[in-house]
PDB file of C-alpha atoms in Angstrom:
ATOM      1  CA  UNK D  19     -69.663 -21.800  31.474  1.00  0.00           C
ATOM      2  CA  UNK D  20     -69.742 -18.420  32.111  1.00  0.00           C
ATOM      3  CA  UNK D  21     -69.957 -17.896  36.011  1.00  0.00           C
ATOM      4  CA  UNK D  22     -71.596 -15.154  37.833  1.00  0.00           C
ATOM      5  CA  UNK D  23     -71.339 -11.613  36.998  1.00  0.00           C
ATOM      6  CA  UNK D  24     -72.403  -8.601  38.823  1.00  0.00           C
ATOM      7  CA  UNK D  25     -72.273  -5.243  37.406  1.00  0.00           C
ATOM      8  CA  UNK D  26     -71.026  -2.438  37.995  1.00  0.00           C
ATOM      9  CA  UNK D  27     -67.723  -3.784  39.366  1.00  0.00           C
ATOM     10  CA  UNK D  28     -66.841  -0.405  41.189  1.00  0.00           C
ATOM     11  CA  UNK D  29     -68.676   2.730  41.698  1.00  0.00           C
ATOM     12  CA  UNK D  30     -68.603   5.606  43.911  1.00  0.00           C
ATOM     13  CA  UNK D  31     -71.632   7.573  45.674  1.00  0.00           C
ATOM     14  CA  UNK D  32     -72.475  10.335  48.204  1.00  0.00           C
ATOM     15  CA  UNK D  33     -74.047  10.021  51.237  1.00  0.00           C
ATOM     16  CA  UNK D  34     -78.113  10.273  50.748  1.00  0.00           C
ATOM     17  CA  UNK D  35     -78.255   8.756  47.182  1.00  0.00           C
ATOM     18  CA  UNK D  36     -79.319   5.723  46.217  1.00  0.00           C
ATOM     19  CA  UNK D  37     -77.457   2.558  44.362  1.00  0.00           C
ATOM     20  CA  UNK D  38     -78.800  -0.510  42.299  1.00  0.00           C
ATOM     21  CA  UNK D  39     -76.401  -3.853  41.966  1.00  0.00           C
ATOM     22  CA  UNK D  40     -77.107  -6.304  39.450  1.00  0.00           C
ATOM     23  CA  UNK D  41     -76.010  -9.928  39.602  1.00  0.00           C
ATOM     24  CA  UNK D  42     -76.512 -12.329  36.607  1.00  0.00           C
ATOM     25  CA  UNK D  43     -76.440 -15.898  37.940  1.00  0.00           C
ATOM     26  CA  UNK D  44     -74.929 -18.964  36.223  1.00  0.00           C
ATOM     27  CA  UNK D  45     -77.295 -20.381  34.006  1.00  0.00           C
ATOM     28  CA  UNK D  46     -79.878 -22.600  35.482  1.00  0.00           C
ATOM     29  CA  UNK D  47     -79.121 -21.605  38.860  1.00  0.00           C
ATOM     30  CA  UNK D  48     -82.527 -20.606  40.248  1.00  0.00           C
ATOM     31  CA  UNK D  49     -81.175 -19.432  43.653  1.00  0.00           C
ATOM     32  CA  UNK D  50     -79.492 -15.855  44.154  1.00  0.00           C
ATOM     33  CA  UNK D  51     -77.876 -14.869  47.583  1.00  0.00           C
ATOM     34  CA  UNK D  52     -76.293 -11.412  48.260  1.00  0.00           C
ATOM     35  CA  UNK D  53     -73.893 -10.523  50.547  1.00  0.00           C
ATOM     36  CA  UNK D  54     -71.834  -7.515  52.321  1.00  0.00           C
ATOM     37  CA  UNK D  55     -68.157  -7.796  53.158  1.00  0.00           C
ATOM     38  CA  UNK D  56     -66.519  -5.171  55.338  1.00  0.00           C
ATOM     39  CA  UNK D  57     -63.303  -5.214  57.273  1.00  0.00           C
ATOM     40  CA  UNK D  58     -65.115  -4.530  60.132  1.00  0.00           C
ATOM     41  CA  UNK D  59     -67.989  -7.069  59.953  1.00  0.00           C
ATOM     42  CA  UNK D  60     -66.586  -9.406  57.368  1.00  0.00           C
ATOM     43  CA  UNK D  61     -68.941 -11.240  55.178  1.00  0.00           C
ATOM     44  CA  UNK D  62     -72.421 -10.959  56.041  1.00  0.00           C
ATOM     45  CA  UNK D  63     -75.563 -12.564  54.334  1.00  0.00           C
ATOM     46  CA  UNK D  64     -78.157  -9.725  53.154  1.00  0.00           C
ATOM     47  CA  UNK D  65     -80.955 -12.204  51.687  1.00  0.00           C
ATOM     48  CA  UNK D  66     -81.666 -14.826  49.205  1.00  0.00           C
ATOM     49  CA  UNK D  67     -84.290 -15.224  46.179  1.00  0.00           C
ATOM     50  CA  UNK D  68     -85.684 -17.841  44.668  1.00  0.00           C
ATOM     51  CA  UNK D  69     -88.192 -17.866  42.042  1.00  0.00           C
ATOM     52  CA  UNK D  70     -89.030 -14.491  42.562  1.00  0.00           C
ATOM     53  CA  UNK D  71     -89.133 -14.490  46.034  1.00  0.00           C
ATOM     54  CA  UNK D  72     -87.257 -13.345  49.271  1.00  0.00           C
ATOM     55  CA  UNK D  73     -86.791 -16.777  51.155  1.00  0.00           C
ATOM     56  CA  UNK D  74     -84.375 -15.476  53.761  1.00  0.00           C
ATOM     57  CA  UNK D  75     -83.487 -12.115  54.745  1.00  0.00           C
ATOM     58  CA  UNK D  76     -80.090 -10.952  57.157  1.00  0.00           C
ATOM     59  CA  UNK D  77     -80.094  -8.369  59.575  1.00  0.00           C
ATOM     60  CA  UNK D  78     -79.857  -5.416  57.737  1.00  0.00           C
ATOM     61  CA  UNK D  79     -82.233  -2.046  57.909  1.00  0.00           C
ATOM     62  CA  UNK D  80     -85.018  -1.617  55.262  1.00  0.00           C
ATOM     63  CA  UNK D  81     -82.680   0.729  52.869  1.00  0.00           C
ATOM     64  CA  UNK D  82     -81.425  -2.939  51.894  1.00  0.00           C
ATOM     65  CA  UNK D  83     -83.770  -4.602  49.262  1.00  0.00           C
ATOM     66  CA  UNK D  84     -83.736  -6.672  46.417  1.00  0.00           C
ATOM     67  CA  UNK D  85     -85.718  -8.476  43.376  1.00  0.00           C
ATOM     68  CA  UNK D  86     -85.303 -11.222  41.443  1.00  0.00           C
ATOM     69  CA  UNK D  87     -86.452 -11.818  37.679  1.00  0.00           C
ATOM     70  CA  UNK D  88     -88.094 -14.393  35.883  1.00  0.00           C
ATOM     71  CA  UNK D  89     -84.756 -15.190  33.994  1.00  0.00           C
ATOM     72  CA  UNK D  90     -83.240 -15.403  37.391  1.00  0.00           C
ATOM     73  CA  UNK D  91     -81.225 -12.458  37.462  1.00  0.00           C
ATOM     74  CA  UNK D  92     -80.933 -10.226  40.357  1.00  0.00           C
ATOM     75  CA  UNK D  93     -80.688  -6.668  41.674  1.00  0.00           C
ATOM     76  CA  UNK D  94     -80.236  -5.067  45.140  1.00  0.00           C
ATOM     77  CA  UNK D  95     -80.921  -1.518  46.107  1.00  0.00           C
ATOM     78  CA  UNK D  96     -79.501   0.716  48.504  1.00  0.00           C
ATOM     79  CA  UNK D  97     -81.223   3.873  49.533  1.00  0.00           C
ATOM     80  CA  UNK D  98     -80.260   6.825  51.584  1.00  0.00           C
ATOM     81  CA  UNK D  99     -76.723   5.838  51.672  1.00  0.00           C
ATOM     82  CA  UNK D 100     -74.705   6.245  54.567  1.00  0.00           C
ATOM     83  CA  UNK D 101     -70.767   6.186  54.908  1.00  0.00           C
ATOM     84  CA  UNK D 102     -70.871   2.629  56.914  1.00  0.00           C
ATOM     85  CA  UNK D 103     -72.408   1.012  53.475  1.00  0.00           C
ATOM     86  CA  UNK D 104     -68.960   1.523  51.933  1.00  0.00           C
ATOM     87  CA  UNK D 105     -68.298  -2.295  51.251  1.00  0.00           C
ATOM     88  CA  UNK D 106     -67.882  -4.915  48.816  1.00  0.00           C
ATOM     89  CA  UNK D 107     -71.260  -6.309  47.854  1.00  0.00           C
ATOM     90  CA  UNK D 108     -71.379 -10.439  46.777  1.00  0.00           C
ATOM     91  CA  UNK D 109     -73.423 -12.145  44.855  1.00  0.00           C
ATOM     92  CA  UNK D 110     -73.836 -16.011  44.842  1.00  0.00           C
ATOM     93  CA  UNK D 111     -75.476 -18.583  42.765  1.00  0.00           C
ATOM     94  CA  UNK D 112     -76.755 -21.998  43.496  1.00  0.00           C
ATOM     95  CA  UNK D 113     -78.289 -24.976  41.550  1.00  0.00           C
ATOM     96  CA  UNK D 114     -80.655 -25.373  44.512  1.00  0.00           C
ATOM     97  CA  UNK D 115     -80.417 -29.094  44.653  1.00  0.00           C
ATOM     98  CA  UNK D 116     -80.166 -31.546  47.934  1.00  0.00           C
ATOM     99  CA  UNK D 117     -76.625 -31.902  49.256  1.00  0.00           C
ATOM    100  CA  UNK D 118     -75.075 -29.643  46.865  1.00  0.00           C
ATOM    101  CA  UNK D 119     -75.524 -26.311  48.372  1.00  0.00           C
ATOM    102  CA  UNK D 120     -72.019 -24.968  46.810  1.00  0.00           C
ATOM    103  CA  UNK D 121     -72.225 -21.486  46.080  1.00  0.00           C
ATOM    104  CA  UNK D 122     -70.904 -19.621  43.200  1.00  0.00           C
ATOM    105  CA  UNK D 123     -69.683 -16.425  43.984  1.00  0.00           C
ATOM    106  CA  UNK D 124     -69.053 -13.381  41.618  1.00  0.00           C
ATOM    107  CA  UNK D 125     -66.113 -10.802  41.966  1.00  0.00           C
ATOM    108  CA  UNK D 126     -68.408  -8.398  43.622  1.00  0.00           C
ATOM    109  CA  UNK D 127     -69.037  -4.838  43.194  1.00  0.00           C
ATOM    110  CA  UNK D 128     -67.229  -2.737  45.421  1.00  0.00           C
ATOM    111  CA  UNK D 129     -69.218   0.352  46.601  1.00  0.00           C
ATOM    112  CA  UNK D 130     -67.428   3.450  48.213  1.00  0.00           C
ATOM    113  CA  UNK D 131     -69.854   6.097  49.741  1.00  0.00           C
ATOM    114  CA  UNK D 132     -68.441   9.724  50.092  1.00  0.00           C
TER     115      UNK D 132
ATOM    116  CA  UNK H  47     -76.268 -23.147  62.084  1.00  0.00           C
ATOM    117  CA  UNK H  48     -73.501 -24.219  64.465  1.00  0.00           C
ATOM    118  CA  UNK H  49     -70.534 -21.646  65.518  1.00  0.00           C
ATOM    119  CA  UNK H  50     -66.819 -22.437  64.228  1.00  0.00           C
ATOM    120  CA  UNK H  51     -63.798 -21.778  65.691  1.00  0.00           C
ATOM    121  CA  UNK H  52     -60.532 -21.477  63.569  1.00  0.00           C
ATOM    122  CA  UNK H  53     -56.941 -20.066  64.082  1.00  0.00           C
ATOM    123  CA  UNK H  54     -56.650 -16.512  63.068  1.00  0.00           C
ATOM    124  CA  UNK H  55     -53.295 -17.269  60.721  1.00  0.00           C
ATOM    125  CA  UNK H  56     -51.361 -19.859  59.841  1.00  0.00           C
ATOM    126  CA  UNK H  57     -48.168 -20.012  57.533  1.00  0.00           C
ATOM    127  CA  UNK H  58     -47.045 -22.791  55.143  1.00  0.00           C
ATOM    128  CA  UNK H  59     -44.060 -23.750  53.258  1.00  0.00           C
ATOM    129  CA  UNK H  60     -44.663 -23.817  49.554  1.00  0.00           C
ATOM    130  CA  UNK H  61     -44.762 -27.572  48.334  1.00  0.00           C
ATOM    131  CA  UNK H  62     -45.581 -28.693  51.920  1.00  0.00           C
ATOM    132  CA  UNK H  63     -49.017 -29.783  52.794  1.00  0.00           C
ATOM    133  CA  UNK H  64     -50.917 -27.009  54.711  1.00  0.00           C
ATOM    134  CA  UNK H  65     -53.610 -28.493  57.350  1.00  0.00           C
ATOM    135  CA  UNK H  66     -56.149 -25.755  58.450  1.00  0.00           C
ATOM    136  CA  UNK H  67     -58.032 -26.947  61.488  1.00  0.00           C
ATOM    137  CA  UNK H  68     -61.616 -26.000  62.568  1.00  0.00           C
ATOM    138  CA  UNK H  69     -63.388 -26.761  65.491  1.00  0.00           C
ATOM    139  CA  UNK H  70     -67.417 -26.992  65.463  1.00  0.00           C
ATOM    140  CA  UNK H  71     -67.867 -28.964  68.875  1.00  0.00           C
ATOM    141  CA  UNK H  72     -71.759 -27.924  68.855  1.00  0.00           C
ATOM    142  CA  UNK H  73     -72.492 -29.400  65.429  1.00  0.00           C
ATOM    143  CA  UNK H  74     -75.674 -31.195  64.798  1.00  0.00           C
ATOM    144  CA  UNK H  75     -76.037 -34.345  63.392  1.00  0.00           C
ATOM    145  CA  UNK H  76     -77.896 -32.898  59.960  1.00  0.00           C
ATOM    146  CA  UNK H  77     -75.318 -30.268  59.718  1.00  0.00           C
ATOM    147  CA  UNK H  78     -72.793 -30.280  57.191  1.00  0.00           C
ATOM    148  CA  UNK H  79     -69.101 -29.008  57.350  1.00  0.00           C
ATOM    149  CA  UNK H  80     -68.389 -26.780  54.392  1.00  0.00           C
ATOM    150  CA  UNK H  81     -64.809 -25.181  53.446  1.00  0.00           C
ATOM    151  CA  UNK H  82     -64.742 -21.953  51.126  1.00  0.00           C
ATOM    152  CA  UNK H  83     -61.614 -19.627  50.527  1.00  0.00           C
ATOM    153  CA  UNK H  84     -61.258 -15.820  49.474  1.00  0.00           C
ATOM    154  CA  UNK H  85     -58.228 -15.020  47.804  1.00  0.00           C
ATOM    155  CA  UNK H  86     -57.587 -11.088  47.990  1.00  0.00           C
ATOM    156  CA  UNK H  87     -60.647  -8.623  46.453  1.00  0.00           C
ATOM    157  CA  UNK H  88     -62.001 -12.204  44.887  1.00  0.00           C
ATOM    158  CA  UNK H  89     -65.544 -13.460  45.663  1.00  0.00           C
ATOM    159  CA  UNK H  90     -65.412 -16.894  47.921  1.00  0.00           C
ATOM    160  CA  UNK H  91     -64.658 -20.258  46.314  1.00  0.00           C
ATOM    161  CA  UNK H  92     -66.024 -23.386  47.127  1.00  0.00           C
ATOM    162  CA  UNK H  93     -63.432 -26.100  48.227  1.00  0.00           C
ATOM    163  CA  UNK H  94     -65.249 -29.158  49.657  1.00  0.00           C
ATOM    164  CA  UNK H  95     -67.953 -30.100  51.934  1.00  0.00           C
ATOM    165  CA  UNK H  96     -68.575 -33.398  54.048  1.00  0.00           C
ATOM    166  CA  UNK H  97     -70.953 -34.924  56.632  1.00  0.00           C
ATOM    167  CA  UNK H  98     -69.234 -37.326  58.700  1.00  0.00           C
ATOM    168  CA  UNK H  99     -66.991 -39.284  56.015  1.00  0.00           C
ATOM    169  CA  UNK H 100     -63.415 -37.901  54.771  1.00  0.00           C
ATOM    170  CA  UNK H 101     -63.834 -36.047  51.638  1.00  0.00           C
ATOM    171  CA  UNK H 102     -61.079 -35.658  48.642  1.00  0.00           C
ATOM    172  CA  UNK H 103     -61.484 -33.681  45.460  1.00  0.00           C
ATOM    173  CA  UNK H 104     -59.091 -32.089  43.361  1.00  0.00           C
ATOM    174  CA  UNK H 105     -58.282 -29.013  45.388  1.00  0.00           C
ATOM    175  CA  UNK H 106     -58.034 -30.554  48.919  1.00  0.00           C
ATOM    176  CA  UNK H 107     -59.379 -33.284  51.460  1.00  0.00           C
ATOM    177  CA  UNK H 108     -61.566 -32.980  54.702  1.00  0.00           C
ATOM    178  CA  UNK H 109     -60.948 -34.818  57.688  1.00  0.00           C
ATOM    179  CA  UNK H 110     -63.924 -34.960  60.172  1.00  0.00           C
ATOM    180  CA  UNK H 111     -63.576 -36.628  63.390  1.00  0.00           C
ATOM    181  CA  UNK H 112     -65.580 -39.483  64.545  1.00  0.00           C
ATOM    182  CA  UNK H 113     -67.289 -37.349  66.880  1.00  0.00           C
ATOM    183  CA  UNK H 114     -67.552 -34.781  64.542  1.00  0.00           C
ATOM    184  CA  UNK H 115     -66.720 -32.052  66.564  1.00  0.00           C
ATOM    185  CA  UNK H 116     -63.780 -30.835  64.739  1.00  0.00           C
ATOM    186  CA  UNK H 117     -62.532 -31.036  61.215  1.00  0.00           C
ATOM    187  CA  UNK H 118     -59.133 -30.263  59.253  1.00  0.00           C
ATOM    188  CA  UNK H 119     -58.947 -29.144  55.627  1.00  0.00           C
ATOM    189  CA  UNK H 120     -55.663 -30.427  53.971  1.00  0.00           C
ATOM    190  CA  UNK H 121     -54.205 -28.591  50.986  1.00  0.00           C
ATOM    191  CA  UNK H 122     -51.533 -31.603  49.930  1.00  0.00           C
ATOM    192  CA  UNK H 123     -49.382 -29.514  48.126  1.00  0.00           C
ATOM    193  CA  UNK H 124     -49.573 -25.446  49.012  1.00  0.00           C
ATOM    194  CA  UNK H 125     -48.897 -23.252  46.108  1.00  0.00           C
ATOM    195  CA  UNK H 126     -48.404 -19.366  46.149  1.00  0.00           C
ATOM    196  CA  UNK H 127     -51.643 -19.016  44.905  1.00  0.00           C
ATOM    197  CA  UNK H 128     -53.386 -20.821  47.960  1.00  0.00           C
ATOM    198  CA  UNK H 129     -52.423 -18.095  49.634  1.00  0.00           C
ATOM    199  CA  UNK H 130     -55.987 -16.717  50.943  1.00  0.00           C
ATOM    200  CA  UNK H 131     -58.529 -16.205  53.997  1.00  0.00           C
ATOM    201  CA  UNK H 132     -60.264 -19.933  54.564  1.00  0.00           C
ATOM    202  CA  UNK H 133     -63.443 -20.241  55.947  1.00  0.00           C
ATOM    203  CA  UNK H 134     -65.065 -23.170  57.807  1.00  0.00           C
ATOM    204  CA  UNK H 135     -68.501 -23.294  57.993  1.00  0.00           C
ATOM    205  CA  UNK H 136     -71.121 -25.613  59.043  1.00  0.00           C
ATOM    206  CA  UNK H 137     -74.694 -25.433  57.892  1.00  0.00           C
ATOM    207  CA  UNK H 138     -77.800 -27.657  57.781  1.00  0.00           C
ATOM    208  CA  UNK H 139     -78.653 -29.234  54.357  1.00  0.00           C
ATOM    209  CA  UNK H 140     -82.300 -29.779  54.285  1.00  0.00           C
ATOM    210  CA  UNK H 141     -84.102 -31.509  51.215  1.00  0.00           C
ATOM    211  CA  UNK H 142     -86.922 -28.460  51.490  1.00  0.00           C
ATOM    212  CA  UNK H 143     -84.143 -25.916  50.201  1.00  0.00           C
ATOM    213  CA  UNK H 144     -85.155 -23.029  52.364  1.00  0.00           C
ATOM    214  CA  UNK H 145     -81.553 -21.941  53.163  1.00  0.00           C
ATOM    215  CA  UNK H 146     -79.252 -23.010  50.273  1.00  0.00           C
ATOM    216  CA  UNK H 147     -78.033 -19.457  49.798  1.00  0.00           C
ATOM    217  CA  UNK H 148     -77.375 -18.367  53.491  1.00  0.00           C
ATOM    218  CA  UNK H 149     -73.989 -19.018  54.812  1.00  0.00           C
ATOM    219  CA  UNK H 150     -72.617 -17.832  58.374  1.00  0.00           C
ATOM    220  CA  UNK H 151     -69.010 -16.866  57.618  1.00  0.00           C
ATOM    221  CA  UNK H 152     -66.847 -16.348  60.642  1.00  0.00           C
ATOM    222  CA  UNK H 153     -63.267 -14.772  60.517  1.00  0.00           C
ATOM    223  CA  UNK H 154     -61.395 -17.427  59.021  1.00  0.00           C
ATOM    224  CA  UNK H 155     -57.972 -18.503  58.820  1.00  0.00           C
ATOM    225  CA  UNK H 156     -55.511 -15.869  56.672  1.00  0.00           C
ATOM    226  CA  UNK H 157     -53.091 -18.895  55.302  1.00  0.00           C
ATOM    227  CA  UNK H 158     -49.845 -17.363  54.039  1.00  0.00           C
ATOM    228  CA  UNK H 159     -47.947 -19.856  51.832  1.00  0.00           C
ATOM    229  CA  UNK H 160     -44.081 -18.664  51.605  1.00  0.00           C
ATOM    230  CA  UNK H 161     -41.558 -19.516  49.049  1.00  0.00           C
TER     231      UNK H 161
END
């Protein structure tokens, strides 16, 4: 069974640009969540999608957005990149069943903003 | 979700049991205790979770105190590959499924297993 796949794994952008990251969840998983990890702030929740709808959102500016497609694949976009957006962006999927709140994480996309 | 407190770092000898404590003194009755770990440069990995009974799986055991205010993750025979950051997370598990994807991570415990 394939795990959560994130692309690209590494990318470099410059300030002011925008970036789109992609996440393919485990087959059959309908919930996809995104996290940002930085040395200073640790792992922080960005947002969660289920059935193409955003259900939860963390405390991030509107430059951070996402969407989910009908096949449960998800993308997140960061516009007008800032140096502080350099981070590891992690995607996680879940089966979404009661008392099985295990999240399966991908390897992440490491973004460097110059 | 309840706040958790973990020691910033711990050491363990290879082959010995690693006991990682977590304090969650403000936990509510419907909140579960979850443990995840993150090996360097990888995504977090689920280890185990429980409500009030002790739990065991192929990776670890989870011991939750009777008052549920603290718990201990036990890796029975630690190996070098168990060196990682271990996160204790407390969260509500609701049948409505409104927050399955949201985990609140603290700073975790850096476990170093040495030969």
